[in-house]
Coordinates of C-alpha atoms in Angstrom, one line a residue:
Chain A
X1 CA -18.4 1.1 24.8
X2 CA -16.5 -1.7 26.6
X3 CA -18.5 -4.2 24.5
X4 CA -17.6 -2.4 21.3
X5 CA -13.9 -2.4 22.3
X6 CA -14.1 -6.2 22.6
X7 CA -16.0 -6.8 19.4
X8 CA -13.5 -8.2 16.9
X9 CA -15.7 -7.6 13.9
X10 CA -16.3 -3.9 14.6
X11 CA -12.6 -3.5 15.2
X12 CA -11.8 -5.3 11.9
X13 CA -14.3 -3.2 9.9
X14 CA -12.8 0.0 11.4
X15 CA -9.3 -1.2 10.6
X16 CA -10.2 -1.9 7.0
X17 CA -12.1 1.3 6.6
X18 CA -9.4 3.7 7.9
X19 CA -6.7 1.6 6.4
X20 CA -8.3 1.9 2.9
X21 CA -8.8 5.6 3.3
X22 CA -5.2 6.2 4.2
X23 CA -3.7 4.0 1.5
X24 CA -5.8 5.8 -1.1
X25 CA -4.8 9.2 0.4
X26 CA -1.1 8.3 0.3
X27 CA -1.1 6.9 -3.2
X28 CA -2.9 10.0 -4.6
X29 CA -0.3 12.3 -3.0
X30 CA 2.7 10.2 -4.1
X31 CA 1.5 10.6 -7.8
X32 CA 1.6 14.4 -7.6
X33 CA 3.9 15.5 -4.7
X34 CA 4.3 19.0 -6.2
X35 CA 0.6 19.6 -5.9
X36 CA 0.6 18.2 -2.3
X37 CA 3.5 20.5 -1.4
X38 CA 1.6 23.4 -2.7
X39 CA -1.5 22.5 -0.6
X40 CA 0.7 22.2 2.5
X41 CA 2.1 25.7 1.8
X42 CA -1.5 27.1 1.5
X43 CA -2.2 26.3 5.1
X44 CA 0.6 28.8 6.0
X45 CA 1.6 26.9 9.2
X46 CA 4.9 25.3 8.4
X47 CA 8.0 27.3 7.4
X48 CA 8.1 27.3 3.6
X49 CA 11.5 25.5 3.4
X50 CA 10.1 22.4 5.3
X51 CA 7.0 21.9 3.1
X52 CA 8.7 19.7 0.5
X53 CA 10.1 17.4 3.2
X54 CA 6.6 16.8 4.7
X55 CA 5.1 16.4 1.2
X56 CA 7.6 13.7 0.6
X57 CA 7.2 11.7 3.8
X58 CA 3.5 12.1 4.8
X59 CA 2.1 10.0 1.9
X60 CA 4.4 7.1 2.8
X61 CA 3.4 7.2 6.4
X62 CA -0.2 7.1 5.3
X63 CA 0.4 4.1 3.1
X64 CA 2.4 2.1 5.7
X65 CA -0.1 2.8 8.5
X66 CA -3.0 1.9 6.2
X67 CA -1.3 -1.3 5.2
X68 CA -0.6 -2.0 8.8
X69 CA -4.2 -1.7 9.8
X70 CA -5.5 -3.8 7.0
X71 CA -3.1 -6.6 7.3
X72 CA -2.8 -6.5 11.1
X73 CA 0.8 -5.5 11.3
X74 CA 1.9 -3.1 14.0
X75 CA -1.7 -2.1 14.6
X76 CA -0.9 -0.3 17.8
X77 CA 1.6 2.0 16.1
X78 CA -0.4 2.5 13.0
X79 CA -3.6 3.5 14.8
X80 CA -1.6 5.8 17.1
X81 CA 0.1 7.5 14.1
X82 CA -3.2 7.9 12.3
X83 CA -4.8 9.3 15.4
X84 CA -1.9 11.7 15.8
X85 CA -2.1 12.8 12.1
X86 CA -5.8 13.3 12.3
X87 CA -5.4 15.4 15.4
X88 CA -2.9 17.6 13.6
X89 CA -5.1 17.8 10.5
X90 CA -8.0 18.9 12.7
X91 CA -5.9 21.7 14.1
X92 CA -4.7 22.7 10.7
X93 CA -8.2 22.8 9.2
X94 CA -9.5 24.7 12.3
X95 CA -6.9 27.4 12.0
X96 CA -7.5 27.7 8.3
X97 CA -11.2 28.2 9.0
X98 CA -10.6 30.7 11.7
X99 CA -8.3 32.7 9.5
X100 CA -10.7 32.5 6.6
X101 CA -8.4 30.8 4.2
X102 CA -10.2 29.6 1.1
X103 CA -7.9 26.6 0.3
X104 CA -8.0 23.0 -0.8
X105 CA -8.0 20.4 2.0
X106 CA -5.1 18.6 0.5
X107 CA -6.5 15.3 1.8
X108 CA -6.9 13.5 -1.5
X109 CA -4.9 15.5 -4.0
X110 CA -6.8 17.5 -6.6
X111 CA -10.0 15.6 -6.1
X112 CA -10.2 16.9 -2.5
X113 CA -12.8 19.3 -1.3
X114 CA -12.1 22.8 0.0
X115 CA -11.5 23.3 3.7
X116 CA -14.8 23.6 5.5
X117 CA -16.9 22.4 8.4
X118 CA -17.7 19.2 6.5
X119 CA -14.0 18.3 6.2
X120 CA -13.5 19.1 9.9
X121 CA -16.4 16.9 10.9
X122 CA -15.1 14.1 8.6
X123 CA -11.6 14.3 10.1
X124 CA -13.0 14.3 13.7
X125 CA -14.9 11.1 12.7
X126 CA -11.7 9.5 11.4
X127 CA -9.8 10.6 14.5
X128 CA -12.4 8.9 16.8
X129 CA -12.2 5.7 14.8
X130 CA -8.4 5.6 14.9
X131 CA -8.5 6.3 18.6
X132 CA -11.0 3.5 19.1
X133 CA -8.6 1.1 17.4
X134 CA -5.8 2.3 19.7
X135 CA -8.0 1.3 22.7
X136 CA -9.3 -2.0 21.4
X137 CA -9.4 -4.8 23.8
X138 CA -9.6 -7.6 21.2
X139 CA -6.6 -8.1 19.1
X140 CA -7.8 -10.9 16.8
X141 CA -6.8 -10.9 13.1
X142 CA -3.4 -9.3 13.9
X143 CA -0.4 -10.9 12.3
X144 CA 2.5 -9.1 13.9
X145 CA 2.9 -8.8 16.8
X146 CA 0.8 -11.9 17.2
X147 CA -2.2 -11.3 19.3
X148 CA -2.1 -12.7 22.9
Chain B
X1 CA -2.7 -0.9 26.4
X2 CA 1.1 -1.1 26.6
X3 CA 2.7 2.3 26.0
X4 CA 6.0 0.7 25.0
X5 CA 4.4 -1.2 22.2
X6 CA 2.9 1.9 20.8
X7 CA 6.1 3.9 21.0
X8 CA 8.3 1.1 19.5
X9 CA 5.9 0.4 16.6
X10 CA 5.5 4.2 15.9
X11 CA 9.2 4.7 15.7
X12 CA 9.7 1.7 13.4
X13 CA 6.8 2.7 11.1
X14 CA 7.9 6.4 10.9
X15 CA 11.6 5.4 10.4
X16 CA 10.8 3.0 7.5
X17 CA 8.5 5.5 6.0
X18 CA 11.0 8.4 6.0
X19 CA 13.7 6.1 4.6
X20 CA 11.6 4.7 1.8
X21 CA 10.0 8.1 0.9
X22 CA 13.3 9.8 0.6
X23 CA 14.8 6.9 -1.4
X24 CA 11.8 6.8 -3.8
X25 CA 11.9 10.6 -4.2
X26 CA 15.6 10.4 -5.1
X27 CA 14.9 7.6 -7.6
X28 CA 11.9 9.1 -9.4
X29 CA 12.7 10.9 -12.6
X30 CA 9.5 13.0 -12.9
X31 CA 7.7 14.9 -10.2
X32 CA 10.5 14.5 -7.6
X33 CA 10.8 17.3 -5.1
X34 CA 13.9 19.0 -3.8
X35 CA 14.2 18.2 -0.1
X36 CA 14.3 21.9 0.9
X37 CA 11.7 24.1 -0.7
X38 CA 13.2 27.3 -2.0
X39 CA 11.5 30.2 -3.6
X40 CA 13.4 31.4 -6.6
X41 CA 12.7 35.1 -6.6
X42 CA 13.9 37.2 -9.5
X43 CA 15.5 40.5 -8.6
X44 CA 16.9 43.2 -10.9
X45 CA 16.4 46.6 -12.5
X46 CA 14.5 48.0 -15.4
X47 CA 16.6 46.0 -17.9
X48 CA 15.4 42.8 -16.1
X49 CA 11.8 44.0 -16.3
X50 CA 12.1 44.8 -20.0
X51 CA 13.7 41.3 -20.5
X52 CA 10.9 39.6 -18.6
X53 CA 8.2 41.4 -20.6
X54 CA 9.9 41.0 -23.9
X55 CA 7.9 39.2 -26.6
X56 CA 11.0 37.0 -27.1
X57 CA 11.0 35.8 -23.5
X58 CA 9.0 32.5 -23.1
X59 CA 8.0 31.4 -19.7
X60 CA 7.2 27.8 -18.9
X61 CA 6.1 28.5 -15.4
X62 CA 5.2 31.5 -13.2
X63 CA 8.1 33.7 -12.2
X64 CA 8.5 35.1 -8.7
X65 CA 9.4 38.7 -8.6
X66 CA 10.6 41.1 -5.9
X67 CA 9.2 44.4 -4.8
X68 CA 11.4 46.5 -7.2
X69 CA 10.4 44.6 -10.2
X70 CA 6.8 44.5 -9.1
X71 CA 6.8 48.2 -8.8
X72 CA 8.4 48.7 -12.2
X73 CA 5.7 46.5 -13.7
X74 CA 3.0 48.4 -11.8
X75 CA 4.3 51.7 -13.3
X76 CA 4.0 50.0 -16.7
X77 CA 0.3 49.4 -15.8
X78 CA 0.6 45.6 -15.9
X79 CA -2.6 44.2 -14.3
X80 CA -2.3 42.9 -10.7
X81 CA -4.6 40.1 -9.6
X82 CA -5.3 39.8 -5.9
X83 CA -5.7 36.1 -5.1
X84 CA -7.1 36.5 -1.6
X85 CA -10.8 36.6 -0.7
X86 CA -13.1 39.5 -1.0
X87 CA -13.0 40.4 2.7
X88 CA -9.2 40.8 2.7
X89 CA -9.3 42.6 -0.7
X90 CA -11.8 45.1 0.6
X91 CA -9.7 45.8 3.7
X92 CA -6.6 46.7 1.6
X93 CA -5.3 45.9 -1.9
X94 CA -2.8 47.3 -4.4
X95 CA -4.3 50.3 -6.2
X96 CA -6.1 49.2 -9.4
X97 CA -5.6 45.5 -8.6
X98 CA -8.4 43.2 -9.6
X99 CA -9.9 40.6 -7.2
X100 CA -9.4 37.1 -8.6
X101 CA -12.7 35.8 -9.8
X102 CA -14.0 32.4 -8.8
X103 CA -13.5 31.3 -12.4
X104 CA -10.0 32.3 -13.4
X105 CA -11.2 32.6 -17.0
X106 CA -13.0 35.8 -16.1
X107 CA -9.6 37.5 -15.9
X108 CA -9.9 37.6 -19.7
X109 CA -12.4 40.5 -19.2
X110 CA -9.3 42.6 -18.3
X111 CA -6.5 41.1 -20.3
X112 CA -5.8 38.5 -23.0
X113 CA -3.8 35.3 -22.6
X114 CA -0.8 36.9 -24.1
X115 CA -0.8 39.9 -21.8
X116 CA 1.5 39.7 -18.7
X117 CA -0.3 39.6 -15.3
X118 CA 1.0 39.6 -11.8
X119 CA -0.7 37.7 -8.9
X120 CA -0.1 38.5 -5.3
X121 CA -1.6 37.7 -1.9
X122 CA -0.7 38.6 1.7
X123 CA 3.0 37.8 1.4
X124 CA 5.0 35.8 3.9
X125 CA 3.9 32.1 3.8
X126 CA 0.9 32.8 1.6
X127 CA 1.0 30.6 -1.4
X128 CA -2.4 31.5 -3.0
X129 CA -0.7 33.8 -5.6
X130 CA 1.5 31.0 -6.8
X131 CA -1.4 28.6 -6.9
X132 CA -3.4 31.0 -9.0
X133 CA -0.5 31.7 -11.3
X134 CA 0.0 28.0 -11.9
X135 CA -3.6 27.6 -12.8
X136 CA -3.5 30.5 -15.2
X137 CA -0.4 29.2 -16.9
X138 CA -1.9 25.7 -16.9
X139 CA -3.6 23.8 -19.7
X140 CA -7.1 25.1 -19.0
X141 CA -6.3 28.9 -19.4
X142 CA -2.9 29.1 -21.2
X143 CA -1.7 32.5 -20.0
X144 CA 1.7 33.0 -21.4
X145 CA 3.3 35.4 -18.8
X146 CA 2.2 35.2 -15.2
X147 CA 4.4 36.7 -12.5
X148 CA 4.0 36.3 -8.8
X149 CA 4.8 39.2 -6.6
X150 CA 6.0 37.2 -3.5
X151 CA 6.2 40.1 -1.0
X152 CA 2.5 40.6 -1.2
X153 CA 0.3 43.4 0.1
X154 CA 2.2 43.6 3.4
X155 CA 5.5 44.4 1.8
X156 CA 3.8 46.7 -0.7
X157 CA 2.1 48.6 2.0
X158 CA 5.3 48.9 4.1
X159 CA 7.0 50.4 1.1
X160 CA 4.2 53.0 1.0
X161 CA 3.2 52.2 -2.6
X162 CA -0.3 52.9 -3.8
X163 CA -3.0 51.0 -2.2
X164 CA -6.8 51.2 -1.9
X165 CA -9.6 50.1 0.3
X166 CA -13.3 49.5 -0.3
X167 CA -15.3 52.6 -0.7
X168 CA -12.2 54.7 -1.7

C-alpha cells in the first residue's frame, strides 16, 4: 500500500478518473436542478424545505472538486470533500435500501440507475479511491499549492 | 498529511461553490429553483373540488391537495393511485386505491388520460406520489388532471377514513 501511495502515475490516474466522474455528475445535475431536487426529496432524509438549497449547491461542489483533482488545484481539499460526499451518499443509499425505498439514485440525473446494491458498491469504490488520494505521499503534477 | 491544508482548502472550495451556485441559480431564466422548497397545497371546500374537477380547469402540473379535498374526491370515486411498493401497499392502503404499476401507462386500464387521478404515498417527506404525478402529466403519458394527496396514507388512516389491507 505504501508503494501505491508513492506512485505518482496511479495517483494521477485516480485523480483523473474521480475528477471526470464528478464533473460529469455535476454538469448533469446543473442542467436539470428540479429533477435533482426531486431525487433528493425521494431519499426522505433532509427536511423538505432544505432540498432545493442542496440541489443548487451540490453540483457545483462536484464540479469544482472534479476540476481541482484533474488540474491539480487544491487536491487535498477536493479529495477530502469527495470522500466526505461519498461517505454521505453511502449512508443515504444504505438507509434507502434498509427502508425498502424504490427510488432513483440521483447520481447522474435521469440517466442514473435505481438505488441498489450495485450503486452502493460503486460508491464504496469511489470513496476508497478518494480516500486514497487524500493519503497520497507523492504530490507530483499539482499546480496549486505547488508540490513540495 | 497536514490537517490545516485540508481544512483551509475545503473551506475555500465549498465557499466558492456555494457563492457561484447561488449566483448562477439567481441568473438563470429557466429551471432555476427557489432557495427554500415549499409545498403549495390546495385547501378548500366542495366548491374548490368542483372547480378543480371542472372541464374548464386546465392543469399544467400536478396539484397538491389536502385531506379534506382528497376525501371529497374519494367520495366522488376519483381513482387513487398508491405510488409505494407492493409490500407497503399490502400492509395498508386507501380503500379501492390501485397500486401504481411498473409501467405508468397501465393505469389506462382503470382510467383515461382525461380522467382525474390522485396519487399518494406514505405522507411526510415521501415524494414518490409527486414523482409519479409528474410522470403521468409528462410528455410520455399526457394525463390532464393529476392531483397529489400530500398527507398520504398516514394522515388518511389517522382521520379514520376507509382503508384496506391484503386479504381483506
